[in-house]
Amino acid sequence: MTAGGRWRRLGARLLRYWRRFERGHELLLVSRWRQGLRKEARRRDDTLRTLLLLESLGVDNPVAYETLDAVPYLVADFHAWHRRMGRDEFGDAGVCC
Amino acid sequence: MIRFFGGKGGVGKTTLAAAFAVRQARRGVRTLVVSTDPAHSLGDVLGESLSDEPRSVGESLLAAEISGERQASNRVAEVLEDARHAVPREVLPAVERHLRRAVDSPGTVESALLDRLTDLVERTGRDWDLLVVDSAPTGHMLRLLSLPALLTPWIEGLAHNRKQARDVDRFADGLLGEVGPQNDPLLERLQNRRRRLEALQSRLREDARVHLVLVPERLPLAETERAADQLAEAGVSLGAVLVNRVASGDESGVLARRRTQERAVLARVRERFGGEETGVLTVPLLPGELTGVADLAEASGWLQSLDPPGPREA
């Protein structure tokens, strides 16, 4: 076997190890971190949804008019959410469908 | 150029706003006079029936009466039409219900009125050169003028919140290598609203003057002084203060007695507003009511000192 071939094989092996390490790292740490991040994003979205649909909760919303064109997207977001959760219909026509 | 005429109910702002608009139009300034008072009387003063869309009532002169309710329902129809293409069909009824509820929120009518006024402000300098606003009684006008400052930070906050949520999301995606350019229609719309309000606010600060109108009596005076303070706070400049229906001084009986009170009020008005660049303008008590463009044009000589540089001089 030539010296060049040995190096290539060693290189391929190291790469495999690296990939395996990366997968483990991903499983152990990154995915958890990502979950945390996603949760943070959801929390912020929930806050926004609440603020924009305040009047549905019976609270006055001072900017209701200014945010009218955001409403369809919020309801669509919500629709996507309850379907992800496995409910084709939300069951309250006042909120979604 | 934008001029607001504001003051307590019944002091004659509509007549003065209309007379001013007629005068400017006769000088060759393309003018739109618009009423924002829910109880419109501009049409009655001009002797024309007016609607939401400006219509010609004379040479270089347009007039309209705008309403918050109407604008709100137009906007709901618009948003619904957009939604038809953007969101799943099955949620449309819910979208419509949410929109109707939002429109019933207190403050919506005012916001909608401001929205309609923003359209007209944006067209000023293009479709007409002077916008004369006959506004509702003082409190209403003040609220209208301070709305942009109230709403902007709120929308800013909402947009910021949404942007951070999207950024966090995208960062999480990036860890998996699933990054792609994402447009967030919701964020875009929030930011459009914010930009529109900010543009209005700076336009009102740079380009608008408010003429406070009062009659020489104690209660309107108190309200005028408060309004001047609040306008200064909102960053809107004052134009000349107009004292309407000042008696000429050669009356007898009841009018003569009132004349003493009037003098005291006038002295106070001059003390407060006379020194500044704004100035005070007194308009005499006229023998009859003014109706129609011709009447108004005749009487509008009293408003000469309010003239902005006209197209012939500029």
Coordinates of C-alpha atoms in Angstrom, one line a residue:
Chain A
M1 CA 0.0 0.0 0.0
T2 CA 1.3 3.4 -0.9
A3 CA 1.8 6.1 1.7
G4 CA -0.8 8.3 -0.2
G5 CA -3.4 5.6 0.1
R6 CA -2.8 5.2 3.8
W7 CA -3.3 8.9 4.4
R8 CA -6.5 8.8 2.4
R9 CA -7.9 6.0 4.4
L10 CA -6.9 7.6 7.6
G11 CA -8.6 10.8 6.4
A12 CA -11.8 9.0 5.5
R13 CA -11.8 7.4 9.0
L14 CA -11.3 10.6 10.7
L15 CA -14.1 12.2 8.7
R16 CA -16.4 9.3 9.8
Y17 CA -15.5 9.8 13.4
W18 CA -16.1 13.5 13.0
R19 CA -19.6 12.9 11.5
R20 CA -20.4 10.5 14.3
F21 CA -19.3 13.0 16.9
E22 CA -21.3 15.7 15.2
R23 CA -24.4 13.5 15.3
G24 CA -23.9 12.7 18.9
H25 CA -23.4 16.4 19.7
E26 CA -26.4 17.2 17.7
L27 CA -28.5 14.6 19.6
L28 CA -27.2 15.5 23.0
L29 CA -26.8 19.2 23.0
V30 CA -27.9 21.1 19.9
S31 CA -31.3 19.5 19.7
R32 CA -32.0 20.5 23.2
W33 CA -30.8 23.9 22.7
R34 CA -32.8 24.2 19.5
Q35 CA -35.8 23.1 21.4
G36 CA -35.3 25.8 23.9
L37 CA -34.9 28.3 21.2
R38 CA -38.0 27.1 19.4
K39 CA -39.9 27.3 22.7
E40 CA -38.7 30.9 23.1
A41 CA -39.9 31.7 19.6
R42 CA -43.3 30.2 20.4
R43 CA -43.6 32.1 23.6
R44 CA -42.9 35.3 21.8
D45 CA -45.5 34.4 19.1
D46 CA -48.0 33.6 21.8
T47 CA -47.4 37.0 23.4
L48 CA -47.9 38.7 20.1
R49 CA -51.1 36.7 19.3
T50 CA -52.5 37.7 22.7
L51 CA -51.7 41.4 22.1
L52 CA -53.2 41.4 18.7
L53 CA -56.3 39.6 19.6
L54 CA -56.9 41.3 22.9
E55 CA -60.5 42.2 22.1
S56 CA -61.3 38.4 21.8
L57 CA -60.4 38.3 25.4
G58 CA -62.6 41.2 26.2
V59 CA -59.7 43.6 26.7
D60 CA -59.5 46.9 24.9
N61 CA -56.8 47.0 22.2
P62 CA -55.7 50.5 21.5
V63 CA -54.2 49.6 18.2
A64 CA -56.9 47.2 17.0
Y65 CA -57.4 49.2 13.8
E66 CA -53.7 49.5 13.0
T67 CA -53.2 45.8 13.2
L68 CA -56.3 44.7 11.2
D69 CA -54.2 43.4 8.3
A70 CA -52.2 41.2 10.7
V71 CA -55.4 39.3 11.8
P72 CA -55.7 36.9 8.9
Y73 CA -52.1 35.7 9.3
L74 CA -52.6 35.2 13.0
V75 CA -55.7 33.1 12.5
A76 CA -53.9 31.1 9.8
D77 CA -51.0 30.5 12.2
F78 CA -53.4 29.4 14.8
H79 CA -55.2 27.1 12.3
A80 CA -51.8 25.5 11.4
W81 CA -51.1 25.0 15.0
H82 CA -54.3 23.1 16.0
R83 CA -53.9 20.9 12.9
R84 CA -50.3 20.1 13.9
M85 CA -51.8 19.1 17.3
G86 CA -54.0 16.7 15.5
R87 CA -57.3 18.5 15.5
D88 CA -58.7 19.2 12.1
E89 CA -61.3 21.6 13.6
F90 CA -60.6 23.7 16.6
G91 CA -64.2 23.4 17.8
D92 CA -64.8 27.0 18.5
A93 CA -66.0 28.9 15.5
G94 CA -65.5 32.2 17.2
V95 CA -61.8 31.6 17.4
C96 CA -60.9 29.5 14.4
C97 CA -63.0 26.8 12.8
Chain B
M1 CA -49.3 72.9 3.4
I2 CA -51.8 71.7 6.0
R3 CA -54.0 74.0 8.2
F4 CA -56.2 72.7 11.0
F5 CA -59.1 74.8 12.4
G6 CA -60.0 73.6 15.9
G7 CA -61.8 74.9 19.0
K8 CA -64.8 74.4 21.2
G9 CA -68.1 73.4 19.6
G10 CA -70.1 76.3 18.2
V11 CA -67.3 78.9 17.9
G12 CA -67.5 78.9 14.1
K13 CA -64.5 76.9 13.1
T14 CA -66.4 75.3 10.2
T15 CA -67.3 78.8 8.8
L16 CA -63.8 80.1 9.2
A17 CA -62.2 77.0 7.8
A18 CA -64.5 77.2 4.8
A19 CA -64.0 81.0 4.3
F20 CA -60.2 80.5 4.5
A21 CA -60.4 77.6 2.0
V22 CA -62.5 79.7 -0.4
R23 CA -60.2 82.6 -0.1
Q24 CA -57.1 80.5 -0.9
A25 CA -58.8 78.9 -3.8
R26 CA -59.7 82.3 -5.2
R27 CA -56.0 83.3 -4.9
G28 CA -55.2 80.3 -7.1
V29 CA -54.0 77.8 -4.5
R30 CA -55.5 74.4 -5.2
T31 CA -57.3 73.7 -2.0
L32 CA -59.1 70.8 -0.3
V33 CA -61.3 71.6 2.7
V34 CA -62.2 68.5 4.7
S35 CA -64.4 68.0 7.8
T36 CA -63.5 65.4 10.3
D37 CA -66.3 66.2 12.7
P38 CA -68.6 63.2 13.2
A39 CA -71.4 65.8 13.1
H40 CA -70.5 67.3 9.8
S41 CA -71.6 70.8 9.0
L42 CA -69.1 71.7 6.3
G43 CA -71.6 70.7 3.5
D44 CA -74.2 73.0 5.1
V45 CA -71.8 75.9 5.3
L46 CA -70.8 75.5 1.6
G47 CA -74.3 74.8 0.5
E48 CA -73.2 71.6 -1.2
S49 CA -73.7 68.0 -0.4
L50 CA -70.4 66.3 0.3
S51 CA -69.1 62.8 0.6
D52 CA -66.0 60.9 1.6
E53 CA -64.3 61.5 -1.7
P54 CA -63.2 65.1 -2.5
R55 CA -65.4 66.8 -5.1
S56 CA -65.1 70.1 -6.8
V57 CA -67.2 72.9 -5.3
G58 CA -65.6 75.7 -7.2
E59 CA -62.6 76.9 -9.1
S60 CA -59.5 75.2 -7.5
L61 CA -61.6 74.2 -4.6
L62 CA -62.4 70.7 -3.4
A63 CA -64.4 69.6 -0.4
A64 CA -65.1 66.4 1.5
E65 CA -66.6 65.1 4.7
I66 CA -64.7 62.0 6.0
S67 CA -65.9 59.4 8.5
G68 CA -64.1 56.9 10.7
E69 CA -66.9 54.3 10.5
R70 CA -66.9 54.3 6.8
Q71 CA -63.1 54.0 6.5
A72 CA -63.1 51.2 9.1
S73 CA -65.6 49.1 7.2
N74 CA -63.8 49.8 3.9
R75 CA -60.6 48.6 5.5
V76 CA -62.1 45.4 6.8
A77 CA -63.4 44.7 3.3
E78 CA -59.9 45.3 1.9
V79 CA -58.2 43.1 4.5
L80 CA -60.7 40.3 3.9
E81 CA -60.1 40.5 0.1
D82 CA -56.3 40.2 0.7
A83 CA -56.9 37.3 3.1
R84 CA -58.8 35.4 0.5
H85 CA -55.6 34.9 -1.4
A86 CA -53.3 34.5 1.6
V87 CA -54.9 32.2 4.1
P88 CA -56.7 28.8 4.0
R89 CA -60.3 29.1 3.0
E90 CA -61.7 27.3 6.0
V91 CA -60.4 30.0 8.4
L92 CA -62.0 32.9 6.5
P93 CA -65.2 33.1 8.6
A94 CA -63.1 33.2 11.8
V95 CA -60.9 35.9 10.2
E96 CA -64.0 37.9 9.4
R97 CA -65.4 37.6 13.0
H98 CA -62.0 38.7 14.5
L99 CA -62.0 41.7 12.2
R100 CA -65.5 42.7 13.1
R101 CA -64.6 42.5 16.7
A102 CA -61.5 44.6 16.2
V103 CA -63.5 47.2 14.5
D104 CA -65.9 47.5 17.5
S105 CA -62.9 48.2 19.8
P106 CA -63.0 51.7 21.3
G107 CA -60.6 54.0 19.6
T108 CA -61.0 52.3 16.2
V109 CA -63.2 55.0 14.7
E110 CA -60.6 57.6 15.6
S111 CA -57.8 55.5 14.2
A112 CA -59.7 54.9 11.1
L113 CA -60.4 58.7 10.7
L114 CA -56.7 59.3 11.1
D115 CA -56.0 56.7 8.5
R116 CA -58.3 58.4 6.0
L117 CA -56.8 61.8 6.9
T118 CA -53.4 60.3 6.2
D119 CA -54.5 59.4 2.7
L120 CA -55.5 63.0 2.1
V121 CA -52.3 64.3 3.7
E122 CA -50.3 62.1 1.4
R123 CA -52.1 63.5 -1.6
T124 CA -51.4 67.1 -0.5
G125 CA -48.8 68.7 -2.7
R126 CA -49.9 66.4 -5.6
D127 CA -53.6 66.5 -6.1
W128 CA -54.0 69.8 -4.2
D129 CA -51.5 72.2 -2.6
L130 CA -53.4 73.2 0.6
L131 CA -55.3 70.9 2.9
V132 CA -57.7 72.7 5.3
V133 CA -59.0 70.5 8.0
D134 CA -62.2 71.6 9.8
S135 CA -61.7 69.4 12.8
A136 CA -64.1 68.2 15.5
P137 CA -64.2 70.0 18.9
T138 CA -60.8 70.4 20.6
G139 CA -60.5 67.2 22.6
H140 CA -61.1 65.1 19.5
M141 CA -58.6 67.1 17.4
L142 CA -56.0 66.8 20.1
R143 CA -56.4 63.1 20.3
L144 CA -56.3 62.8 16.5
L145 CA -53.0 64.8 16.4
S146 CA -51.4 62.8 19.2
L147 CA -52.5 59.4 18.0
P148 CA -49.4 58.8 15.8
A149 CA -47.1 59.4 18.8
L150 CA -49.3 57.0 20.9
L151 CA -49.6 54.2 18.3
T152 CA -46.1 54.2 16.9
P153 CA -44.3 52.7 20.0
W154 CA -47.0 50.1 20.4
I155 CA -46.7 48.9 16.9
E156 CA -42.9 49.2 17.2
G157 CA -43.1 46.8 20.2
L158 CA -45.3 44.3 18.3
A159 CA -43.0 44.4 15.3
H160 CA -39.9 44.0 17.5
N161 CA -41.5 41.0 19.3
R162 CA -42.4 39.3 16.0
K163 CA -39.0 39.9 14.5
Q164 CA -37.2 38.4 17.5
A165 CA -39.4 35.3 17.4
R166 CA -38.6 34.9 13.7
D167 CA -34.9 35.5 14.3
V168 CA -34.8 32.9 17.0
D169 CA -36.6 30.5 14.8
R170 CA -34.3 31.1 11.9
F171 CA -31.3 30.7 14.2
A172 CA -32.6 27.3 15.3
D173 CA -33.1 26.4 11.6
G174 CA -29.6 27.5 10.9
L175 CA -28.2 24.9 13.3
L176 CA -29.8 22.2 11.1
G177 CA -28.7 23.8 7.9
E178 CA -32.2 24.5 6.8
V179 CA -31.7 28.3 6.3
G180 CA -33.7 29.9 3.5
P181 CA -34.8 33.4 2.9
Q182 CA -38.1 33.9 4.7
N183 CA -40.5 36.8 4.2
D184 CA -42.8 37.3 7.1
P185 CA -46.0 38.9 5.7
L186 CA -47.2 39.7 9.2
L187 CA -44.0 41.5 10.2
E188 CA -44.1 43.4 6.8
R189 CA -47.6 44.6 7.5
L190 CA -46.8 45.8 11.0
Q191 CA -43.8 47.7 9.7
N192 CA -45.7 49.2 6.9
R193 CA -48.3 50.6 9.4
R194 CA -45.5 51.9 11.5
R195 CA -43.8 53.7 8.6
R196 CA -47.1 55.2 7.6
L197 CA -47.7 56.6 11.0
E198 CA -44.2 57.9 11.3
A199 CA -44.5 59.7 7.9
L200 CA -47.7 61.3 9.0
Q201 CA -46.2 62.4 12.3
S202 CA -43.2 64.1 10.6
R203 CA -45.4 65.7 8.0
L204 CA -47.7 67.1 10.7
R205 CA -44.7 68.5 12.5
E206 CA -43.1 70.1 9.5
D207 CA -46.0 71.1 7.4
A208 CA -49.1 71.7 9.6
R209 CA -50.3 74.7 11.6
V210 CA -53.3 74.6 13.9
H211 CA -55.5 77.7 14.1
L212 CA -57.3 77.6 17.4
V213 CA -60.7 79.4 17.1
L214 CA -62.6 80.8 20.0
V215 CA -65.3 83.4 20.8
P216 CA -64.4 86.1 23.3
E217 CA -65.8 84.3 26.3
R218 CA -64.2 82.8 29.4
L219 CA -64.9 79.1 28.8
P220 CA -63.6 78.9 25.2
L221 CA -60.6 80.8 26.4
A222 CA -59.7 78.3 29.1
E223 CA -60.1 75.5 26.6
T224 CA -57.9 77.3 24.0
E225 CA -55.1 77.8 26.5
R226 CA -55.2 74.1 27.5
A227 CA -55.3 73.1 23.8
A228 CA -52.3 75.2 23.0
D229 CA -50.3 73.5 25.8
Q230 CA -51.2 70.1 24.6
L231 CA -50.4 70.9 21.0
A232 CA -47.0 72.1 22.0
E233 CA -46.5 68.8 23.7
A234 CA -47.6 66.9 20.6
G235 CA -45.1 68.9 18.6
V236 CA -47.6 70.5 16.4
S237 CA -47.1 74.2 15.6
L238 CA -49.8 76.9 16.3
G239 CA -50.9 79.3 13.6
A240 CA -52.6 82.6 14.4
V241 CA -55.4 82.3 17.1
L242 CA -58.7 83.4 15.7
V243 CA -61.2 85.3 17.9
N244 CA -64.5 85.1 16.2
R245 CA -67.6 87.2 16.7
V246 CA -66.0 90.2 18.3
A247 CA -68.6 92.9 18.8
S248 CA -67.7 96.3 17.3
G249 CA -68.1 98.4 20.4
D250 CA -71.0 100.7 19.5
E251 CA -73.7 98.5 20.8
S252 CA -76.1 99.2 23.7
G253 CA -77.9 97.2 26.3
V254 CA -77.0 93.5 26.8
L255 CA -74.3 93.6 24.0
A256 CA -72.6 96.6 25.6
R257 CA -72.4 94.8 29.0
R258 CA -70.9 91.7 27.3
R259 CA -68.4 94.0 25.7
T260 CA -66.6 94.5 29.0
Q261 CA -66.2 90.8 29.5
E262 CA -65.0 90.4 25.9
R263 CA -62.3 93.0 26.5
A264 CA -60.9 91.1 29.4
V265 CA -60.8 87.9 27.4
L266 CA -59.3 89.6 24.4
A267 CA -56.6 91.1 26.6
R268 CA -55.7 87.7 27.9
V269 CA -55.7 86.2 24.4
R270 CA -53.3 88.9 23.2
E271 CA -51.1 88.5 26.3
R272 CA -50.8 84.8 25.7
F273 CA -50.7 84.5 21.9
G274 CA -50.1 88.0 20.6
G275 CA -46.4 88.3 21.2
E276 CA -45.3 85.2 19.3
E277 CA -45.0 84.7 15.6
T278 CA -48.5 83.1 15.7
G279 CA -50.4 86.3 16.4
V280 CA -54.1 86.9 17.1
L281 CA -56.7 87.7 14.5
T282 CA -60.1 89.1 15.4
V283 CA -63.1 88.5 13.2
P284 CA -66.1 90.8 13.8
L285 CA -69.6 89.7 14.7
L286 CA -71.3 89.6 11.3
P287 CA -75.0 90.7 10.9
G288 CA -76.0 87.4 9.2
E289 CA -74.9 83.8 8.8
L290 CA -72.6 82.9 5.8
T291 CA -73.8 80.2 3.5
G292 CA -72.4 79.2 0.1
V293 CA -69.1 79.8 -1.6
A294 CA -70.0 83.4 -2.7
D295 CA -71.0 84.6 0.8
L296 CA -67.8 83.1 2.2
A297 CA -65.6 84.7 -0.4
E298 CA -67.1 88.1 0.4
A299 CA -66.4 87.8 4.1
S300 CA -63.0 86.1 3.8
G301 CA -61.1 89.4 3.5
W302 CA -60.9 89.3 7.3
L303 CA -58.6 86.3 7.0
Q304 CA -56.1 88.1 4.7
S305 CA -53.3 87.9 7.3
L306 CA -53.5 84.1 7.3
D307 CA -52.6 83.9 3.6
P308 CA -49.7 81.6 2.9
P309 CA -47.5 82.7 -0.1
G310 CA -49.8 82.0 -3.1
P311 CA -48.7 80.5 -6.4
R312 CA -48.5 84.0 -8.0
E313 CA -46.2 85.3 -5.3
A314 CA -44.2 82.1 -4.8

